[in-house]
PDB file of C-alpha atoms in Angstrom:
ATOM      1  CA  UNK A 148      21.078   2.804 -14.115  1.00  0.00           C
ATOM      2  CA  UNK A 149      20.212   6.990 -14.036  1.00  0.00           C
ATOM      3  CA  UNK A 150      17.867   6.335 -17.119  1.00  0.00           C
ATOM      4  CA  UNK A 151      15.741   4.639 -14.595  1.00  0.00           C
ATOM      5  CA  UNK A 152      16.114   6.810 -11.558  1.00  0.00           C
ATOM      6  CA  UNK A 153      13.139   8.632 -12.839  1.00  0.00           C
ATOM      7  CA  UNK A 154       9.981   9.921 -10.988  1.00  0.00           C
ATOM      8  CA  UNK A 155       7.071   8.148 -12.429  1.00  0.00           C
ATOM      9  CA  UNK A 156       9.688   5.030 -11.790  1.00  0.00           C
ATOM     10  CA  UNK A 157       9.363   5.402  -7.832  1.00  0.00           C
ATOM     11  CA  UNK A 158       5.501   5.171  -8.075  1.00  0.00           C
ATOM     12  CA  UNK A 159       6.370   1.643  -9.903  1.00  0.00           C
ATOM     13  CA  UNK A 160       8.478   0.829  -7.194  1.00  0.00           C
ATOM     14  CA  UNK A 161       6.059   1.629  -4.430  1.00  0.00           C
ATOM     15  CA  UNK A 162       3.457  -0.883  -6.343  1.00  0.00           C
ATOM     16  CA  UNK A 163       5.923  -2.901  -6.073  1.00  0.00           C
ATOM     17  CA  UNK A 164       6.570  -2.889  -2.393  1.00  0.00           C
ATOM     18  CA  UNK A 165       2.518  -2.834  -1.713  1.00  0.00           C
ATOM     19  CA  UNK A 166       2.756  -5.782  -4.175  1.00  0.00           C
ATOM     20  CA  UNK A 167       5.423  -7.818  -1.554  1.00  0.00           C
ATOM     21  CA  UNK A 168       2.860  -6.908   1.442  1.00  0.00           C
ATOM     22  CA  UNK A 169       0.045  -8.385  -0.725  1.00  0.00           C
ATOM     23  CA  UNK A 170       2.806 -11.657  -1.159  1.00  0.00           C
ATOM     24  CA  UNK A 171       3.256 -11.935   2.370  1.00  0.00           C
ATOM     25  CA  UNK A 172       0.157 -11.467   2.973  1.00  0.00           C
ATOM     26  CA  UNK A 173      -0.929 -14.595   0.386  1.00  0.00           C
ATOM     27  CA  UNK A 174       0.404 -17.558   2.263  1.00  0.00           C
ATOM     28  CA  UNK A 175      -1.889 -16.525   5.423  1.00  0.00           C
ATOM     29  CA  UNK A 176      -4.521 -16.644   3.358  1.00  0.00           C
ATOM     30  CA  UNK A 177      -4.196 -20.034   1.352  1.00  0.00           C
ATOM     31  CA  UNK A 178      -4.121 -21.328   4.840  1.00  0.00           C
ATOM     32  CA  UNK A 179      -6.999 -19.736   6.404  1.00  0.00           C
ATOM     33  CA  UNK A 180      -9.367 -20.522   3.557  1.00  0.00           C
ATOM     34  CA  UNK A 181      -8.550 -24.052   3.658  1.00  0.00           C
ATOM     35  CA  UNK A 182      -8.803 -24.083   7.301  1.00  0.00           C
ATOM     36  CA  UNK A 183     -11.801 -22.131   7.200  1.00  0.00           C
ATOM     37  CA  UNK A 184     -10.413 -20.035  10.310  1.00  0.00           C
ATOM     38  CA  UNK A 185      -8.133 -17.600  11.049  1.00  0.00           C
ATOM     39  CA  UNK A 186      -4.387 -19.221  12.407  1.00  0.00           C
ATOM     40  CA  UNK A 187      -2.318 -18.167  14.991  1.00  0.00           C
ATOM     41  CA  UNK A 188      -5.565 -16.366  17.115  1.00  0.00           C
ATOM     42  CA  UNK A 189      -5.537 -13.029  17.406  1.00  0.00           C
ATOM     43  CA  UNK A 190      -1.593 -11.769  16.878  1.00  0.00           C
ATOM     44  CA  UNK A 191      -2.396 -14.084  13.437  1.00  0.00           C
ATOM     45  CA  UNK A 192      -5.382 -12.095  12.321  1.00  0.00           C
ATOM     46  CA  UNK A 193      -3.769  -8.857  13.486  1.00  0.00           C
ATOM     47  CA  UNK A 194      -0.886  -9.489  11.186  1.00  0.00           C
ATOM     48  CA  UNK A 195      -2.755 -10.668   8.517  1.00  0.00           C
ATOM     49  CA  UNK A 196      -5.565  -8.315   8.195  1.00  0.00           C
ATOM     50  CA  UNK A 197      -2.598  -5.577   8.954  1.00  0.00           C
ATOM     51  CA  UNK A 198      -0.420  -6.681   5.710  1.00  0.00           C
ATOM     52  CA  UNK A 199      -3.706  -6.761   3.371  1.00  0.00           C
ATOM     53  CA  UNK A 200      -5.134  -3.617   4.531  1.00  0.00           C
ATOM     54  CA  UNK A 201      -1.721  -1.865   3.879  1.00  0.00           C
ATOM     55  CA  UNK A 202      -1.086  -3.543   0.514  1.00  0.00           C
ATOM     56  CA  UNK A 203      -4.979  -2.663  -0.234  1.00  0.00           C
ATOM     57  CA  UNK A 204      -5.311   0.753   0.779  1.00  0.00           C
ATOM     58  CA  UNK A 205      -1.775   1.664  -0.497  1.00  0.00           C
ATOM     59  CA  UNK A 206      -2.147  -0.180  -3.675  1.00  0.00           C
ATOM     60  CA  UNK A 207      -5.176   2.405  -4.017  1.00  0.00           C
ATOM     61  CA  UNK A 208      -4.147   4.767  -3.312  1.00  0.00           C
ATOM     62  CA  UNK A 209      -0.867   4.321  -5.249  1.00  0.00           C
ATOM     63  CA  UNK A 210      -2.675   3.798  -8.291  1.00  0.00           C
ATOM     64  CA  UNK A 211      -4.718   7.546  -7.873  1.00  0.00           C
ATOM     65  CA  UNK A 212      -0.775   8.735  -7.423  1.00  0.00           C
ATOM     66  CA  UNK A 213       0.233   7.037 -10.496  1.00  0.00           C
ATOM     67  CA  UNK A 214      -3.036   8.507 -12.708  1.00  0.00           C
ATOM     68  CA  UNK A 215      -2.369  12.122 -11.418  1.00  0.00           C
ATOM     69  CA  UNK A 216       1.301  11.993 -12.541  1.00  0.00           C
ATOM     70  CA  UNK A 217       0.031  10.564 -16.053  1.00  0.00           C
ATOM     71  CA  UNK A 218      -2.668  13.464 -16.032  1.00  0.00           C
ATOM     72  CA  UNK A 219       0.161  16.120 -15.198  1.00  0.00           C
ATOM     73  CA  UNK A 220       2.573  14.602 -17.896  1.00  0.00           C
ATOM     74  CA  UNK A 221      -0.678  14.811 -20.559  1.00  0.00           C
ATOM     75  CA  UNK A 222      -2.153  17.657 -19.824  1.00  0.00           C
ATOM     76  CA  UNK A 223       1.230  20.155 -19.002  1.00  0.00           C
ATOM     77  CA  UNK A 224       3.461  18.620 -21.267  1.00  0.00           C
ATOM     78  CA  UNK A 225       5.891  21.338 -21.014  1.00  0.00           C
ATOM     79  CA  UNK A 226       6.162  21.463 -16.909  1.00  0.00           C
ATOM     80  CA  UNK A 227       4.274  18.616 -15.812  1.00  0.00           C
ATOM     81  CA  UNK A 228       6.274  16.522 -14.826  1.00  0.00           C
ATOM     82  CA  UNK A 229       6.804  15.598 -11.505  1.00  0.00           C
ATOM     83  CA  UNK A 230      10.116  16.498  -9.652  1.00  0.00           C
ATOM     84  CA  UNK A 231      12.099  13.822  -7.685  1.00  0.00           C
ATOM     85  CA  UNK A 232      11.336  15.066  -4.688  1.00  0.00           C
ATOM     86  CA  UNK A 233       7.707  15.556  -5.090  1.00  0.00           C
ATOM     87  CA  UNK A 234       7.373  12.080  -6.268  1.00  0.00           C
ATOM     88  CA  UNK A 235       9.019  11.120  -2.835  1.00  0.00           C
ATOM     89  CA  UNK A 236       6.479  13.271  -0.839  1.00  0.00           C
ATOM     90  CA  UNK A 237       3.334  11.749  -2.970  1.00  0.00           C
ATOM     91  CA  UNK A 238       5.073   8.016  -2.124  1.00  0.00           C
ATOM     92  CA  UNK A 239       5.125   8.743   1.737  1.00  0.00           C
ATOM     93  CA  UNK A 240       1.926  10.073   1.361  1.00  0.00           C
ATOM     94  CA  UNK A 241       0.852   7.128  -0.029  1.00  0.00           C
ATOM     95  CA  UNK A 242       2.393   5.107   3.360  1.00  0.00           C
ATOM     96  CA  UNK A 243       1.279   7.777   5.499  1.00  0.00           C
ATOM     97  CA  UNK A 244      -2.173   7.421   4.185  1.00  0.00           C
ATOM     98  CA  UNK A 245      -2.624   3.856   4.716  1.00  0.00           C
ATOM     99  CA  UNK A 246      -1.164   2.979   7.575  1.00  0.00           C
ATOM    100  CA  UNK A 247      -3.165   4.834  10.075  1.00  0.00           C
ATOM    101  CA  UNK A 248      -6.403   2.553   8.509  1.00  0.00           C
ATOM    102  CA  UNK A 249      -4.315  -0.138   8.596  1.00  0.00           C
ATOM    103  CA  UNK A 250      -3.093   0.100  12.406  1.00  0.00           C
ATOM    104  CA  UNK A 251      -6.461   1.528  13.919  1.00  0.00           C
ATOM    105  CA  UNK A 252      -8.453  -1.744  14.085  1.00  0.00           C
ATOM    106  CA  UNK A 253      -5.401  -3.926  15.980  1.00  0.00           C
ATOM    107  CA  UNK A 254      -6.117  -5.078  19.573  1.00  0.00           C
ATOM    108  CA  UNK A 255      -2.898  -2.588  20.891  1.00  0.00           C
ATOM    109  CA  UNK A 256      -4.933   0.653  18.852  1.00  0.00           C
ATOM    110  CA  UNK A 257      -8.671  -0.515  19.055  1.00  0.00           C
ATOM    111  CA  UNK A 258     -10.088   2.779  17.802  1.00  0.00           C
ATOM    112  CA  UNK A 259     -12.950   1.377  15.197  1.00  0.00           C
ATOM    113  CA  UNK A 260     -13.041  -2.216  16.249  1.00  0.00           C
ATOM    114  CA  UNK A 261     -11.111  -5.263  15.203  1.00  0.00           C
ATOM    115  CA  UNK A 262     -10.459  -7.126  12.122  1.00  0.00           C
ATOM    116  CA  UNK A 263     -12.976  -9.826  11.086  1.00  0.00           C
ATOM    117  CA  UNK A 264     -12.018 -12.388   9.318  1.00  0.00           C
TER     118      UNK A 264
END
């Protein structure tokens, strides 16, 4: 509905597309831990340390996002709040953000090192 089109709504949603990484992400990790290895060699830990560090570092960052539009809306209670299209840039910041962490230690980047399980 338009009552929920709002823009503190699309931070919401954006937790709760970090949240399906972090779900993806969960079935990987029930299996390593009982395995007590990482499956599926290197492509496997690429993927999974690539879908946790994007729900992690998003999540976090998503969350600062979310407090800075509840600061604006408190503090300015007259303008603060957030236009749609604002909201949108501060979302694809959010991805924007994360992803370069998130790619950088895979075996095609290879800038810091790779993931550890």
């Amino acid at each position: 509905t338009k009552s929920l089109k709002t823009p503190s709504n699309l931070f919401i949603f954006n937790q709760a597309l970090l949240d399906l990484c972090m779900m993806v992400n969960m079935p990987m990790l029930v299996v390593n831990s009982f395995y007590q290895r990482v499956i599926g060699w290197e492509t496997g830990c690429d993927i999974y340390g690539l879908f946790g560090s994007i729900s992690g570092f998003g999540s976090a960052m998503n969350n600062a996002v979310i407090a800075y539009d509840r600061y604006r809306t408190i503090a300015f209670p007259i303008d603060g709040r957030l236009s749609m299209g604002k909201a949108f840039i501060l979302m694809c910041f959010v991805w924007f953000w994360a992803l370069p962490f998130s790619l950088s230690p895979m075996k095609s980047v290879d800038l810091f090192g790779k993931y550890v399980p």
